mmCIF file of C-alpha atoms in Angstrom:
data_model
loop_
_atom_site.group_PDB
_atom_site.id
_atom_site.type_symbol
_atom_site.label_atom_id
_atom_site.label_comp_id
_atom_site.label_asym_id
_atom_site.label_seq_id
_atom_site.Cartn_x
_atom_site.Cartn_y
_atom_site.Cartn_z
ATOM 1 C CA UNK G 1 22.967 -12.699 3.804
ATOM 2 C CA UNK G 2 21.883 -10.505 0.894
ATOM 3 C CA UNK G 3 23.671 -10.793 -2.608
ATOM 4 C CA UNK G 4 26.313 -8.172 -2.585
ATOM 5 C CA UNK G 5 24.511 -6.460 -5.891
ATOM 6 C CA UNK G 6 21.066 -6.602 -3.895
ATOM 7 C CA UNK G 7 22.587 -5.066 -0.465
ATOM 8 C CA UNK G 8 24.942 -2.497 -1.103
ATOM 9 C CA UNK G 9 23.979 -1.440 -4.935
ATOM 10 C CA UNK G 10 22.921 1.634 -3.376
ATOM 11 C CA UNK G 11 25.671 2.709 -1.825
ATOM 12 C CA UNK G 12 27.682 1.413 -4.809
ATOM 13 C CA UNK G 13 25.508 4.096 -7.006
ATOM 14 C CA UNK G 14 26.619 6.845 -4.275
ATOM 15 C CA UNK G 15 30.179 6.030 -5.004
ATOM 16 C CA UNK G 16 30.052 6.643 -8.453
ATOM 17 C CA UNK G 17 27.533 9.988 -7.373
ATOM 18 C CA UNK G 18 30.388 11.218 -5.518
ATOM 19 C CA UNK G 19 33.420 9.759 -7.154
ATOM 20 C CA UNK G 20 35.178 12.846 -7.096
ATOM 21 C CA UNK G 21 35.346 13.379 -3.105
ATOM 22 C CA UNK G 22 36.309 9.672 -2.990
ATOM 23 C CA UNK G 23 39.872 10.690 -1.462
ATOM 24 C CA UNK G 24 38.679 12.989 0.867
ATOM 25 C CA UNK G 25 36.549 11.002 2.152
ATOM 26 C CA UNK G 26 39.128 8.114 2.155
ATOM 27 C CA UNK G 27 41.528 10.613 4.001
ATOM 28 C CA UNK G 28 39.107 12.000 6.409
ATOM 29 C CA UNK G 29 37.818 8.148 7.452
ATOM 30 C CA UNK G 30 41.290 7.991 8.693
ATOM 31 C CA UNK G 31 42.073 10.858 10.944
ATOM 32 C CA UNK G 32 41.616 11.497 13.991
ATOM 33 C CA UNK G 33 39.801 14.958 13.138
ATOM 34 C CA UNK G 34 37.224 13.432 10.604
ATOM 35 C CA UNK G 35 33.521 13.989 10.944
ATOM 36 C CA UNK G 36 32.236 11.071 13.400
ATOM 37 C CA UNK G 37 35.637 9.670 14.397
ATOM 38 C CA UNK G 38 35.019 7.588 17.593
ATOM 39 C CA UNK G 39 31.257 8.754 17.798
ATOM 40 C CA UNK G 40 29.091 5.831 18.002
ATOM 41 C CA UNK G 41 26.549 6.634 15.331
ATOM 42 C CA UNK G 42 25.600 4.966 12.152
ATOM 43 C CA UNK G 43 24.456 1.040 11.289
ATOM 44 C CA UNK G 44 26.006 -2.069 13.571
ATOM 45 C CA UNK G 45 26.730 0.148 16.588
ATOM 46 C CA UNK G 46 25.571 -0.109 19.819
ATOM 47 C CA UNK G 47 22.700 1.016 21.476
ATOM 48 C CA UNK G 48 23.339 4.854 21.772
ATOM 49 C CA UNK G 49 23.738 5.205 18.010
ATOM 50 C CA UNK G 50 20.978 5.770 15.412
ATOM 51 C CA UNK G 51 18.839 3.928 13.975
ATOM 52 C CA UNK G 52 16.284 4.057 10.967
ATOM 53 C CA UNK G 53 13.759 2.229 9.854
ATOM 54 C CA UNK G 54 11.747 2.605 6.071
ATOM 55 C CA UNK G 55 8.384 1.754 6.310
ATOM 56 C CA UNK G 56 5.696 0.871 3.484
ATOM 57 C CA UNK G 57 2.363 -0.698 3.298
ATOM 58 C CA UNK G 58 4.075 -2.786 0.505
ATOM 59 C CA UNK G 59 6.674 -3.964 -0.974
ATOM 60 C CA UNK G 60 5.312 -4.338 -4.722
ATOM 61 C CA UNK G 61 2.833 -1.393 -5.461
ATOM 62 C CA UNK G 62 0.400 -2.510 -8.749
ATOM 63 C CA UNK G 63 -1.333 -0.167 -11.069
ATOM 64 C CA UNK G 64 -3.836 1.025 -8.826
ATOM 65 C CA UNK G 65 -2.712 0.062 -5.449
ATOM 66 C CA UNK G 66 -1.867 2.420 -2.648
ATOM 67 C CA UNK G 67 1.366 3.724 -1.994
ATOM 68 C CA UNK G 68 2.533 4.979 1.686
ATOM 69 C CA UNK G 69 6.098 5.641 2.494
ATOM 70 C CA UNK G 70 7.291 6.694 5.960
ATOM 71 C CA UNK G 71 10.259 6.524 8.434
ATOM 72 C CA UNK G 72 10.694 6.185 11.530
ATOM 73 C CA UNK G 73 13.932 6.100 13.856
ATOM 74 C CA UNK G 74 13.753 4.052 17.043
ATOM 75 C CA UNK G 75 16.895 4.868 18.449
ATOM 76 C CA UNK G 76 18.845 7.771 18.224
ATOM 77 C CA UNK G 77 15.971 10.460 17.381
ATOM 78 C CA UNK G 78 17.082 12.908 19.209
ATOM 79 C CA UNK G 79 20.517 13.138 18.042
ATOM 80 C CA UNK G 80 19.012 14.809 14.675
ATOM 81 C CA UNK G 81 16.638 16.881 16.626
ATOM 82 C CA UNK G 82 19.309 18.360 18.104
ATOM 83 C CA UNK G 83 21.421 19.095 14.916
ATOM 84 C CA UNK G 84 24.339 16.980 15.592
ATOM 85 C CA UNK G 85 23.690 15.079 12.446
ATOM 86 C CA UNK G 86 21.492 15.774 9.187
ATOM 87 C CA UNK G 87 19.470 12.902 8.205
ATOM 88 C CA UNK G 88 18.144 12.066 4.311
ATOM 89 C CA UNK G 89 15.988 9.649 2.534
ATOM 90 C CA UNK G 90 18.172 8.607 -0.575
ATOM 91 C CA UNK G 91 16.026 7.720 -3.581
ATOM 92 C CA UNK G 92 17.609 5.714 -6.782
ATOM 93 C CA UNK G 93 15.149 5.475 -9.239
ATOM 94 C CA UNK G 94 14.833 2.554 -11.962
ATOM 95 C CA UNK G 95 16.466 5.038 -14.519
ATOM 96 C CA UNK G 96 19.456 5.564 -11.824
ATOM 97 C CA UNK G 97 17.700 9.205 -11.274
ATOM 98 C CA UNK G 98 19.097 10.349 -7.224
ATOM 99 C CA UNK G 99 16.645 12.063 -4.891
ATOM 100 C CA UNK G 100 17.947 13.084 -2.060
ATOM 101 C CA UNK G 101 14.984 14.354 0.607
ATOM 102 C CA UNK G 102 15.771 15.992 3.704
ATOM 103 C CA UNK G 103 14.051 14.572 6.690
ATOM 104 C CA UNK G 104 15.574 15.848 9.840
ATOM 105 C CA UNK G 105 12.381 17.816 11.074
ATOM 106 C CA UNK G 106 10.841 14.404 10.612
ATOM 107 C CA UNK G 107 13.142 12.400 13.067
ATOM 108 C CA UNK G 108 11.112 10.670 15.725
ATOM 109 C CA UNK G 109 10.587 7.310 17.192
ATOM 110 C CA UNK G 110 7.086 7.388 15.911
ATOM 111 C CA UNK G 111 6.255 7.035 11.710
ATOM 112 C CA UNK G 112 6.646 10.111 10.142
ATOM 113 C CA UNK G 113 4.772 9.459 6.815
ATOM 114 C CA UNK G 114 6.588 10.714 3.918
ATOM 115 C CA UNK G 115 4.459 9.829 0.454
ATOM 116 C CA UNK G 116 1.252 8.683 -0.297
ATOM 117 C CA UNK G 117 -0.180 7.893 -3.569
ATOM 118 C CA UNK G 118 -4.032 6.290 -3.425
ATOM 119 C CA UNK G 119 -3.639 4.770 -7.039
ATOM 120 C CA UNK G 120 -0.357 3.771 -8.157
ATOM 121 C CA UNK G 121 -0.008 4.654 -12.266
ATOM 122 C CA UNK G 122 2.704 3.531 -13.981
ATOM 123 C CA UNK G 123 2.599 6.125 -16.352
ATOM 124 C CA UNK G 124 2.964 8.529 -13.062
ATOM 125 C CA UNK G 125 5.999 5.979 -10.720
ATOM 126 C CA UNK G 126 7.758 4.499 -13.752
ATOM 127 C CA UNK G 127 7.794 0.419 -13.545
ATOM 128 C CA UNK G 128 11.174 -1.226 -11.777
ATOM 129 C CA UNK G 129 12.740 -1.442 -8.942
ATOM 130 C CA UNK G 130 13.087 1.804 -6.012
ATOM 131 C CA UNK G 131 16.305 1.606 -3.825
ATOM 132 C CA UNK G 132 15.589 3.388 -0.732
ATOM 133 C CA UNK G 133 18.401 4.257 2.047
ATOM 134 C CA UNK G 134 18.349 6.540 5.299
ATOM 135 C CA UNK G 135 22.004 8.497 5.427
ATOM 136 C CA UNK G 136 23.661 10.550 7.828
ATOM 137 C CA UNK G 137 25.609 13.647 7.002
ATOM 138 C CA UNK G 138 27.190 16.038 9.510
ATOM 139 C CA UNK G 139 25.289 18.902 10.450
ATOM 140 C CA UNK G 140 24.770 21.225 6.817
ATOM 141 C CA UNK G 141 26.158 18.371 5.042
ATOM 142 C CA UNK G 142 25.748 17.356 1.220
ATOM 143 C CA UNK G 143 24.369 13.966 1.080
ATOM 144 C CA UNK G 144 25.937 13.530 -2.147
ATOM 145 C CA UNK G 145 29.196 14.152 -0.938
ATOM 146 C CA UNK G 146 30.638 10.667 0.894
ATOM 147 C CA UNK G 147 33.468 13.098 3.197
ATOM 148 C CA UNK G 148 30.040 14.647 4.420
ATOM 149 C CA UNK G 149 28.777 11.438 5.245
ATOM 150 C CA UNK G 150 28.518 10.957 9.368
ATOM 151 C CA UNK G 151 31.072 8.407 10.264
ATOM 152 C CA UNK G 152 31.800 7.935 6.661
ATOM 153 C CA UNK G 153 30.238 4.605 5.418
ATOM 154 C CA UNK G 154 28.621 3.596 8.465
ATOM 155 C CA UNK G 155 26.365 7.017 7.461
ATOM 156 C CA UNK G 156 24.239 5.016 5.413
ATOM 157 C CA UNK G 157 22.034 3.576 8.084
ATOM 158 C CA UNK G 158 19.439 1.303 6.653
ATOM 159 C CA UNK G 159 18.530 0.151 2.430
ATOM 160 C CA UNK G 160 15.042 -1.363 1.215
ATOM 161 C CA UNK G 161 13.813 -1.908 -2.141
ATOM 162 C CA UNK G 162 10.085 -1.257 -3.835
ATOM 163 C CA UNK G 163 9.289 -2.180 -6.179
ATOM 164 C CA UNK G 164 6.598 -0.759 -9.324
ATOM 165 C CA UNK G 165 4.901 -2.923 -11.465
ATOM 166 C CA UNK G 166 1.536 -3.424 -14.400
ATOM 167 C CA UNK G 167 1.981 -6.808 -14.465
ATOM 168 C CA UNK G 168 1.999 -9.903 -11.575
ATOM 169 C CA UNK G 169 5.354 -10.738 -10.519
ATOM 170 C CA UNK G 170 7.337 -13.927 -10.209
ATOM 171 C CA UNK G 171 8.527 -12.660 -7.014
ATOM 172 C CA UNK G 172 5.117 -12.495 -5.553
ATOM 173 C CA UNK G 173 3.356 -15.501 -6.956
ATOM 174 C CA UNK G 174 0.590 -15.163 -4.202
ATOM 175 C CA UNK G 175 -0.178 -11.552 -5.291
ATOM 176 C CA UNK G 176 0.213 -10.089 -1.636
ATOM 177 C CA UNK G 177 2.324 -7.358 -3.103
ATOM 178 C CA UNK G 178 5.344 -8.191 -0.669
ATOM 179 C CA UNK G 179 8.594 -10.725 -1.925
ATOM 180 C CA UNK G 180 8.442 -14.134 -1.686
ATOM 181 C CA UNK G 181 11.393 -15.335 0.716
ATOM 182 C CA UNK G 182 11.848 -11.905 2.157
ATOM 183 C CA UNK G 183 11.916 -12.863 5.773
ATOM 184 C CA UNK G 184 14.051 -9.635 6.969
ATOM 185 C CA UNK G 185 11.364 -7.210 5.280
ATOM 186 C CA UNK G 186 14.051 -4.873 3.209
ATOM 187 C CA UNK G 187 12.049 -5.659 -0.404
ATOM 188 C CA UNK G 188 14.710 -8.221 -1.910
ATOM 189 C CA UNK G 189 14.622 -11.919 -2.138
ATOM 190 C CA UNK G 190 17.165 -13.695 0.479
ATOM 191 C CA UNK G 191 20.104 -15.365 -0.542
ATOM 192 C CA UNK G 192 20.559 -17.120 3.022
ATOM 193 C CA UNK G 193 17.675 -17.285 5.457
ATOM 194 C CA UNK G 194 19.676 -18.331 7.955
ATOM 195 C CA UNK G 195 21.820 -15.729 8.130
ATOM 196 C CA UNK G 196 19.356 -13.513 8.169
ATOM 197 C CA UNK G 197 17.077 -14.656 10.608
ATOM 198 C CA UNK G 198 20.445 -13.916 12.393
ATOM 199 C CA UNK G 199 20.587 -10.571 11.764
ATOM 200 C CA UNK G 200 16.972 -10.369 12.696
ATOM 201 C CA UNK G 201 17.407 -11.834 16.154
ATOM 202 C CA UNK G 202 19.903 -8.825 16.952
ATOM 203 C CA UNK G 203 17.761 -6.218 16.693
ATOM 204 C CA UNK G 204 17.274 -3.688 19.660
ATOM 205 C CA UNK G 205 14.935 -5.420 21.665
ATOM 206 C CA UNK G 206 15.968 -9.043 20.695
ATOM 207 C CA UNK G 207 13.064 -9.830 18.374
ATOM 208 C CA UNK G 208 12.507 -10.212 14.233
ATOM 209 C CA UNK G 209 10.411 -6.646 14.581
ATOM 210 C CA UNK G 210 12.365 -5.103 11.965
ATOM 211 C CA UNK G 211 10.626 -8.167 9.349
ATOM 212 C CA UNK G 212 6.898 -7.096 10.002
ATOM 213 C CA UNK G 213 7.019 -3.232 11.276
ATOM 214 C CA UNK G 214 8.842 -2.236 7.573
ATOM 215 C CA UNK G 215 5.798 -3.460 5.761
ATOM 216 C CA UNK G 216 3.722 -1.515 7.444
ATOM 217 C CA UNK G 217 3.156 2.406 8.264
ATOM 218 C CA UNK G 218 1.780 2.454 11.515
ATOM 219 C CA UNK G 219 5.156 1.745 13.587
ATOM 220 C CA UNK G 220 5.247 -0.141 16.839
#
């Protein structure tokens, strides 16, 4: 399993983005009138929820290299379409700036490609490290508002890192521009491969997809 700091930094950032609707959030996660109560959306659920999935042709862009971002949502697509949820692609970046980018119209099972940047400059993408997360808000909701999240915490479907650099890495010693050790494909090193192999193997369809089709932009 992922280091606590390297999993859930992101949505420990949103916390302190939306500190102030903490309680109503809080209050909201337990009634029985709150936004998603008994729904079956959002990450762990079963199969009639949603899932995302952040891809990118790499993990580690260097100066020059090109950049692709996209997303794709194999399960529970149609949901968004039909404006029972807003979905968002959170972006944190090294200098804790928040981007928050709508992409409901781009909800499909298929890779909806988001950026693209032929030459990566540093001078352009800052060096350091990207968190990237797919959340769920109720329909006109403020991503940056945790009581708008869809089925409060369990809104933030999915987190990856990317990761900018001039220089080789440690964490790629072969120069591939993907993380050493990164068997599960989310752009951090793993603590426990083991566990995550795990995690892997209960995937939709059974399989460690979720490992190869995030480093790359042309889906499955």
């Amino acid at each position: 399993m992922k280091s606590l700091n390297q999993k859930l930094s992101l949505l420990i950032m949103l916390f302190a983005f939306s500190v102030g609707a903490l309680q109503p959030a809080m209050a909201q996660g337990n009634s029985a009138n709150a936004p998603g109560k008994n729904k079956n959306l959002g990450h762990g659920n079963a199969s009639n929820g949603v899932k995302a999935i952040i891809q990118a042709n790499r993990q580690i862009f260097y100066s020059g290299d090109l950049l692709e971002i996209g997303v794709r949502f194999p399960r529970g697509a149609d949901v968004i379409q039909e404006g029972e949820v807003d979905a968002y692609l959170m972006i944190f970046y090294p200098d804790t700036t928040l981007q928050a980018v709508s992409v409901s119209n781009e909800a499909s099972a298929e890779t909806s490609n988001l950026f693209r940047i032929d030459e990566v400059d540093v001078e352009f993408l800052p060096e350091g490290v990207y968190q990237l997360g797919v959340v769920l808000t109720v329909a006109d909701g403020d991503p940056l508002n945790m009581s708008d999240w869809y089925n409060g915490m369990l809104g933030l479907l999915t987190v990856r890192g990317l990761t900018v650099s001039a220089e080789p890495l440690d964490i790629d010693d072969d120069g591939d521009g993907f993380v050493d050790g990164d068997t599960s494909g989310d752009g951090f090193v793993d603590d426990d491969t083991d566990d995550d192999q795990a995690d892997d193997e209960s995937s939709d369809d059974g399989t460690t997809d979720d490992s190869t089709t995030d480093g790359s932009t042309t889906g499955s």
